[in-house]
């Protein structure tokens, strides 16, 4: 474990007399939070200091100026609060590396203290509430090192002329740019005024007006209550292009047309998803294309998904990412996980929906191929992760959710739902999902609330087909339950044959018929090669298929993994360039990890990392610095 906030956390909770989530049972909370081994309290957010059981923040009004020279957001947050417990005398907020200048209510100063900072969770800001106070104004500034904000220099953008800023709040980073109750079970509406240099445009996870005047002052309103991890802001030299009636894309001019073309099916995806799972509840659905340092593939910020440019492949081969972020509009943004233990409710449902959307738009072959690739990713994690980390409802006490990222909530979650679908029938399962999204619309729920819901729905309606024991095995036990569905793809059978022919030296690489292969077929071919290949085999593959030069970032990733495992040096220039130009953690982390296995590889990794570091997002730095440590 990298840190130990537990005792401090417990102490703060005891001192502050807080800890519980809204409407959760408070029994014996202090005893339970004081030791790691004690029973986990379902529904308790172990990653927030907020006293949301006593006072709830309902609305936030932001007025922030982006100072690119100082790398700071500076301004005010006004929090409208509601007392849950009538005698509540304080409001405890989450903060991380914020400078708090002043706290007041209607011009009257309020006492406040900033507690000791925990390395992962930041510091609780405790504000004394005078009687009758229903609004709190906080004057503050963010730190240039804020964990949830990346400030990019002009050189790190496509246009090279203007700086760029973006936030990434999930899981626990909203607190590094807004003092708030940073827990997914607290939902707020918000308004914002964002002040930027005049040439730049600001966009948020809110209503964005594509035709807004570019004057450096931008107003936003998010009228639907969302969890804090969905509050997002980006500022840059952005332009807008419509893709459909409700869909469009924001990007730098250099990428705008390519992005709009690549993602032109977004509107059809939106319509298809609505037809199955109920009306899209968020008005517009736009995409924002970020610079390549964006640490994720995508982030489902409501009304405006944030998207890595690494998926603009030219052939729509990687657009399942868009289906995924769009699907979160239902699973995640409409129904949200209540704590980070329940992340699988967001990501598992979304991954399941992604497969279904891809099938509706691109057909069953693609559905099958993507499902097999996802299943293989899951198998790899099951083979390598400790048993406790293979549990969907994972105990994250004492851990930073960022450090536990894996395919388990995604692919195991999706496979579980696929099993339910197979047992009750697809139409019945779709009807169930439609009801589920409605039943918990604009609510944050726990795994246990989901199971209780299953109890009175599917488990009753299909008592002869489903069993609660089996469902609990999926959710609370490691591994994949025996007899689980195994995704299959006919198209991949031919790839298996081609690979076997090549490996047994019966078919030279250049004679494999690859003309019709899609990106998925390539990935399946590459990902299932044996770990060790001969220099001759590597050269044959590379010269026949120009893999080192592949412009597809996923294919390049798979090939570079092979190159590292076999120390295939002709690919190392490309590897270096890949590592320094892409900041998406899912693509670079496995490469750094593989390189760190040998001292020569580690030295190479360190060179790349040091060069790339100024451009990497804090999250990517943190996830990879361990792999290059210990070298001069
Ligand atoms: N919400 C996630 C990203 C995330 C998860 C950020 C947990 C922080 C903590 C997003 O929707 C996501 O899943 N992105 C994936 C997309 C992929 C599975 C298609 C990514 O970035 O790789
Ligand atoms: Zn997701």
Short mmCIF file of C-alpha atoms in Angstrom, two decimals, residues 258-528:
data_model
loop_
_atom_site.label_atom_id
_atom_site.label_comp_id
_atom_site.label_asym_id
_atom_site.label_seq_id
_atom_site.Cartn_x
_atom_site.Cartn_y
_atom_site.Cartn_z
CA UNK A 258 -11.24 14.29 -38.84
CA UNK A 259 -12.98 13.95 -35.48
CA UNK A 260 -16.41 14.82 -36.86
CA UNK A 261 -15.94 12.23 -39.61
CA UNK A 262 -14.59 9.52 -37.31
CA UNK A 263 -17.45 9.94 -34.86
CA UNK A 264 -20.23 10.69 -37.35
CA UNK A 265 -22.23 7.69 -36.09
CA UNK A 266 -22.65 9.24 -32.65
CA UNK A 267 -26.16 10.49 -33.45
CA UNK A 268 -27.27 7.01 -34.60
CA UNK A 269 -25.78 5.51 -31.46
CA UNK A 270 -27.73 8.00 -29.37
CA UNK A 271 -30.98 7.19 -31.13
CA UNK A 272 -30.44 3.42 -30.96
CA UNK A 273 -29.64 3.56 -27.24
CA UNK A 274 -32.72 5.66 -26.54
CA UNK A 275 -34.91 3.18 -28.35
CA UNK A 276 -33.73 0.37 -26.13
CA UNK A 277 -33.08 1.99 -22.78
CA UNK A 278 -35.28 5.07 -22.59
CA UNK A 279 -35.04 8.72 -23.61
CA UNK A 280 -31.68 10.46 -23.46
CA UNK A 281 -32.15 12.74 -20.48
CA UNK A 282 -29.38 15.28 -20.94
CA UNK A 283 -30.42 17.43 -23.91
CA UNK A 284 -27.30 17.62 -26.15
CA UNK A 285 -24.54 15.03 -26.44
CA UNK A 286 -21.26 16.55 -27.63
CA UNK A 287 -17.69 15.31 -27.68
CA UNK A 288 -14.61 17.23 -26.70
CA UNK A 289 -11.37 16.04 -28.28
CA UNK A 290 -8.48 16.66 -25.93
CA UNK A 291 -4.75 16.84 -26.53
CA UNK A 292 -2.93 13.46 -26.38
CA UNK A 293 -1.93 13.87 -22.74
CA UNK A 294 -5.51 13.13 -21.64
CA UNK A 295 -4.90 10.21 -19.26
CA UNK A 296 -8.02 8.22 -20.19
CA UNK A 297 -9.64 7.00 -23.36
CA UNK A 298 -12.76 8.88 -22.49
CA UNK A 299 -14.63 10.44 -19.61
CA UNK A 300 -18.40 10.60 -19.53
CA UNK A 301 -18.79 14.20 -18.40
CA UNK A 302 -22.51 14.85 -18.88
CA UNK A 303 -23.55 16.49 -22.15
CA UNK A 304 -19.88 16.63 -23.14
CA UNK A 305 -17.77 13.48 -23.10
CA UNK A 306 -14.02 14.10 -22.97
CA UNK A 307 -12.22 11.97 -25.58
CA UNK A 308 -8.59 11.09 -26.28
CA UNK A 309 -7.41 11.95 -29.80
CA UNK A 310 -5.69 8.52 -29.96
CA UNK A 311 -8.93 6.91 -31.13
CA UNK A 312 -9.17 8.98 -34.31
CA UNK A 313 -7.92 6.09 -36.44
CA UNK A 314 -9.44 7.11 -39.76
CA UNK A 315 -11.59 3.99 -40.08
CA UNK A 316 -13.96 4.13 -37.07
CA UNK A 317 -12.22 1.06 -35.68
CA UNK A 318 -11.97 2.46 -32.16
CA UNK A 319 -15.35 4.18 -31.85
CA UNK A 320 -16.61 1.72 -29.25
CA UNK A 321 -15.09 4.31 -26.92
CA UNK A 322 -17.79 6.76 -28.00
CA UNK A 323 -20.49 4.12 -27.52
CA UNK A 324 -19.04 3.59 -24.04
CA UNK A 325 -19.03 7.22 -22.96
CA UNK A 326 -22.47 7.75 -24.47
CA UNK A 327 -23.82 4.67 -22.64
CA UNK A 328 -22.71 6.25 -19.37
CA UNK A 329 -25.46 8.81 -19.92
CA UNK A 330 -27.73 6.00 -18.70
CA UNK A 331 -25.44 3.80 -16.60
CA UNK A 332 -23.33 6.14 -14.51
CA UNK A 333 -24.76 9.59 -15.04
CA UNK A 334 -28.46 8.82 -14.65
CA UNK A 335 -27.90 5.94 -12.20
CA UNK A 336 -24.59 6.46 -10.41
CA UNK A 337 -22.42 4.37 -8.14
CA UNK A 338 -22.81 5.51 -4.54
CA UNK A 339 -19.21 4.77 -3.56
CA UNK A 340 -16.08 3.68 -5.46
CA UNK A 341 -16.65 0.13 -4.26
CA UNK A 342 -19.71 0.19 -6.50
CA UNK A 343 -17.82 1.36 -9.61
CA UNK A 344 -18.82 -1.85 -11.40
CA UNK A 345 -22.42 -0.57 -11.44
CA UNK A 346 -21.14 2.27 -13.65
CA UNK A 347 -18.53 0.48 -15.70
CA UNK A 348 -19.97 -3.04 -15.93
CA UNK A 349 -23.38 -1.83 -17.09
CA UNK A 350 -21.72 0.61 -19.46
CA UNK A 351 -19.45 -2.05 -20.95
CA UNK A 352 -22.47 -4.30 -21.45
CA UNK A 353 -24.37 -1.45 -23.10
CA UNK A 354 -21.34 -0.61 -25.25
CA UNK A 355 -21.34 -4.09 -26.77
CA UNK A 356 -25.05 -3.84 -27.43
CA UNK A 357 -24.76 -0.41 -29.06
CA UNK A 358 -21.88 -1.59 -31.24
CA UNK A 359 -24.00 -4.51 -32.38
CA UNK A 360 -26.94 -2.25 -33.21
CA UNK A 361 -24.77 0.11 -35.26
CA UNK A 362 -22.11 -2.15 -36.78
CA UNK A 363 -23.61 -5.66 -36.62
CA UNK A 364 -23.10 -8.96 -34.88
CA UNK A 365 -19.65 -9.77 -36.23
CA UNK A 366 -18.21 -6.67 -34.66
CA UNK A 367 -20.14 -7.30 -31.45
CA UNK A 368 -18.66 -10.79 -31.22
CA UNK A 369 -15.13 -9.67 -31.99
CA UNK A 370 -15.18 -6.87 -29.44
CA UNK A 371 -16.68 -9.18 -26.84
CA UNK A 372 -13.92 -11.77 -27.38
CA UNK A 373 -11.22 -9.11 -27.08
CA UNK A 374 -12.82 -7.79 -23.90
CA UNK A 375 -13.07 -11.32 -22.52
CA UNK A 376 -9.39 -11.89 -23.19
CA UNK A 377 -8.51 -8.68 -21.34
CA UNK A 378 -10.58 -9.99 -18.44
CA UNK A 379 -8.84 -13.36 -18.48
CA UNK A 380 -5.45 -11.64 -18.39
CA UNK A 381 -6.48 -9.69 -15.29
CA UNK A 382 -7.90 -12.76 -13.61
CA UNK A 383 -4.57 -14.48 -14.22
CA UNK A 384 -2.52 -11.65 -12.78
CA UNK A 385 -4.49 -9.80 -10.09
CA UNK A 386 -4.60 -10.84 -6.43
CA UNK A 387 -7.89 -12.56 -5.55
CA UNK A 388 -9.28 -9.58 -3.63
CA UNK A 389 -8.83 -7.32 -6.62
CA UNK A 390 -10.91 -9.68 -8.76
CA UNK A 391 -14.01 -8.91 -6.72
CA UNK A 392 -16.54 -6.63 -8.39
CA UNK A 393 -17.73 -5.03 -5.15
CA UNK A 394 -14.15 -4.32 -4.12
CA UNK A 395 -13.09 -3.19 -0.66
CA UNK A 396 -11.18 0.04 -1.32
CA UNK A 397 -10.66 1.14 2.26
CA UNK A 398 -7.21 2.59 2.61
CA UNK A 399 -6.60 2.59 -1.12
CA UNK A 400 -6.78 5.25 -3.77
CA UNK A 401 -9.32 4.17 -6.43
CA UNK A 402 -6.82 5.30 -9.10
CA UNK A 403 -4.44 2.56 -8.01
CA UNK A 404 -6.96 -0.22 -8.39
CA UNK A 405 -8.03 0.39 -11.97
CA UNK A 406 -8.55 -2.90 -13.86
CA UNK A 407 -10.84 -4.76 -16.25
CA UNK A 408 -12.77 -6.33 -13.38
CA UNK A 409 -15.51 -3.71 -12.94
CA UNK A 410 -15.71 -3.41 -16.74
CA UNK A 411 -15.50 -6.82 -18.32
CA UNK A 412 -16.46 -9.01 -15.40
CA UNK A 413 -19.42 -6.71 -14.79
CA UNK A 414 -20.43 -6.95 -18.44
CA UNK A 415 -20.04 -10.72 -18.51
CA UNK A 416 -22.25 -11.02 -15.45
CA UNK A 417 -24.96 -9.02 -17.19
CA UNK A 418 -24.49 -11.10 -20.32
CA UNK A 419 -25.18 -14.18 -18.25
CA UNK A 420 -28.36 -12.62 -16.86
CA UNK A 421 -29.35 -11.70 -20.41
CA UNK A 422 -28.78 -15.25 -21.63
CA UNK A 423 -30.75 -16.75 -18.78
CA UNK A 424 -33.83 -14.54 -18.97
CA UNK A 425 -33.74 -13.75 -22.69
CA UNK A 426 -32.55 -10.60 -24.41
CA UNK A 427 -35.88 -8.80 -24.71
CA UNK A 428 -36.74 -9.48 -21.10
CA UNK A 429 -33.36 -8.29 -19.98
CA UNK A 430 -33.67 -5.10 -22.02
CA UNK A 431 -37.05 -4.47 -20.40
CA UNK A 432 -35.41 -4.98 -17.02
CA UNK A 433 -32.66 -2.47 -17.83
CA UNK A 434 -35.19 0.10 -19.02
CA UNK A 435 -37.04 -0.22 -15.71
CA UNK A 436 -33.80 -0.15 -13.73
CA UNK A 437 -32.66 3.13 -15.28
CA UNK A 438 -36.05 4.60 -14.51
CA UNK A 439 -36.29 3.23 -10.98
CA UNK A 440 -32.98 4.81 -9.96
CA UNK A 441 -33.00 7.82 -12.22
CA UNK A 442 -30.83 10.61 -10.76
CA UNK A 443 -29.94 8.45 -7.78
CA UNK A 444 -26.65 7.09 -6.55
CA UNK A 445 -26.93 3.47 -5.50
CA UNK A 446 -24.85 0.79 -3.81
CA UNK A 447 -24.21 -2.76 -4.97
CA UNK A 448 -26.45 -3.92 -2.15
CA UNK A 449 -29.32 -1.72 -3.28
CA UNK A 450 -28.91 -3.20 -6.73
CA UNK A 451 -29.10 -6.72 -5.32
CA UNK A 452 -32.19 -5.78 -3.34
CA UNK A 453 -33.72 -4.50 -6.58
CA UNK A 454 -32.84 -7.76 -8.36
CA UNK A 455 -34.50 -9.58 -5.49
CA UNK A 456 -37.84 -8.00 -6.21
CA UNK A 457 -37.55 -8.02 -9.99
CA UNK A 458 -35.57 -10.59 -12.01
CA UNK A 459 -35.09 -13.02 -9.14
CA UNK A 460 -38.84 -13.13 -8.63
CA UNK A 461 -39.88 -13.10 -12.25
CA UNK A 462 -37.37 -15.76 -13.26
CA UNK A 463 -37.04 -17.73 -10.05
CA UNK A 464 -36.54 -20.94 -12.01
CA UNK A 465 -33.71 -19.51 -14.11
CA UNK A 466 -31.69 -17.40 -11.70
CA UNK A 467 -30.27 -17.94 -8.27
CA UNK A 468 -29.24 -15.41 -5.69
CA UNK A 469 -26.24 -17.51 -4.66
CA UNK A 470 -24.93 -17.39 -8.18
CA UNK A 471 -25.45 -13.61 -8.36
CA UNK A 472 -23.60 -13.14 -5.09
CA UNK A 473 -20.79 -15.31 -6.37
CA UNK A 474 -20.38 -12.99 -9.36
CA UNK A 475 -20.39 -9.88 -7.23
CA UNK A 476 -18.52 -10.87 -4.07
CA UNK A 477 -16.10 -13.59 -5.12
CA UNK A 478 -12.92 -13.53 -7.17
CA UNK A 479 -12.53 -15.20 -10.57
CA UNK A 480 -15.11 -15.95 -13.22
CA UNK A 481 -17.85 -18.32 -12.03
CA UNK A 482 -17.76 -21.71 -13.68
CA UNK A 483 -20.18 -22.01 -16.56
CA UNK A 484 -20.11 -18.27 -17.30
CA UNK A 485 -20.74 -17.26 -20.92
CA UNK A 486 -17.69 -17.43 -23.19
CA UNK A 487 -17.89 -14.89 -26.03
CA UNK A 488 -16.98 -16.36 -29.42
CA UNK A 489 -16.35 -14.96 -32.87
CA UNK A 490 -16.43 -16.95 -36.10
CA UNK A 491 -14.29 -14.35 -37.79
CA UNK A 492 -11.54 -15.06 -35.30
CA UNK A 493 -11.40 -18.76 -36.20
CA UNK A 494 -9.67 -17.85 -39.44
CA UNK A 495 -7.24 -15.68 -37.58
CA UNK A 496 -6.38 -18.59 -35.31
CA UNK A 497 -5.66 -20.68 -38.40
CA UNK A 498 -3.49 -18.01 -39.97
CA UNK A 499 -1.53 -17.56 -36.75
CA UNK A 500 -1.04 -21.31 -36.34
CA UNK A 501 0.15 -21.59 -39.95
CA UNK A 502 2.64 -18.81 -39.42
CA UNK A 503 3.94 -20.19 -36.13
CA UNK A 504 4.45 -23.67 -37.53
CA UNK A 505 6.37 -22.07 -40.41
CA UNK A 506 3.87 -23.41 -42.92
CA UNK A 507 2.70 -19.99 -44.06
CA UNK A 508 5.24 -17.16 -44.31
CA UNK A 509 3.89 -13.90 -42.95
CA UNK A 510 3.81 -12.34 -46.39
CA UNK A 511 1.47 -15.09 -47.63
CA UNK A 512 -1.19 -14.65 -44.94
CA UNK A 513 -4.33 -13.23 -46.53
CA UNK A 514 -4.79 -10.12 -44.47
CA UNK A 515 -6.37 -7.81 -47.01
CA UNK A 516 -9.81 -7.96 -45.36
CA UNK A 517 -8.66 -7.90 -41.77
CA UNK A 518 -10.19 -5.29 -39.57
CA UNK A 519 -8.37 -3.71 -36.66
CA UNK A 520 -10.05 -6.21 -34.34
CA UNK A 521 -8.72 -9.12 -36.35
CA UNK A 522 -5.25 -7.63 -36.19
CA UNK A 523 -5.51 -7.19 -32.45
CA UNK A 524 -6.68 -10.75 -32.02
CA UNK A 525 -3.84 -12.01 -34.21
CA UNK A 526 -1.19 -10.06 -32.32
CA UNK A 527 -2.50 -10.43 -28.79
CA UNK A 528 -2.53 -14.19 -29.06
#
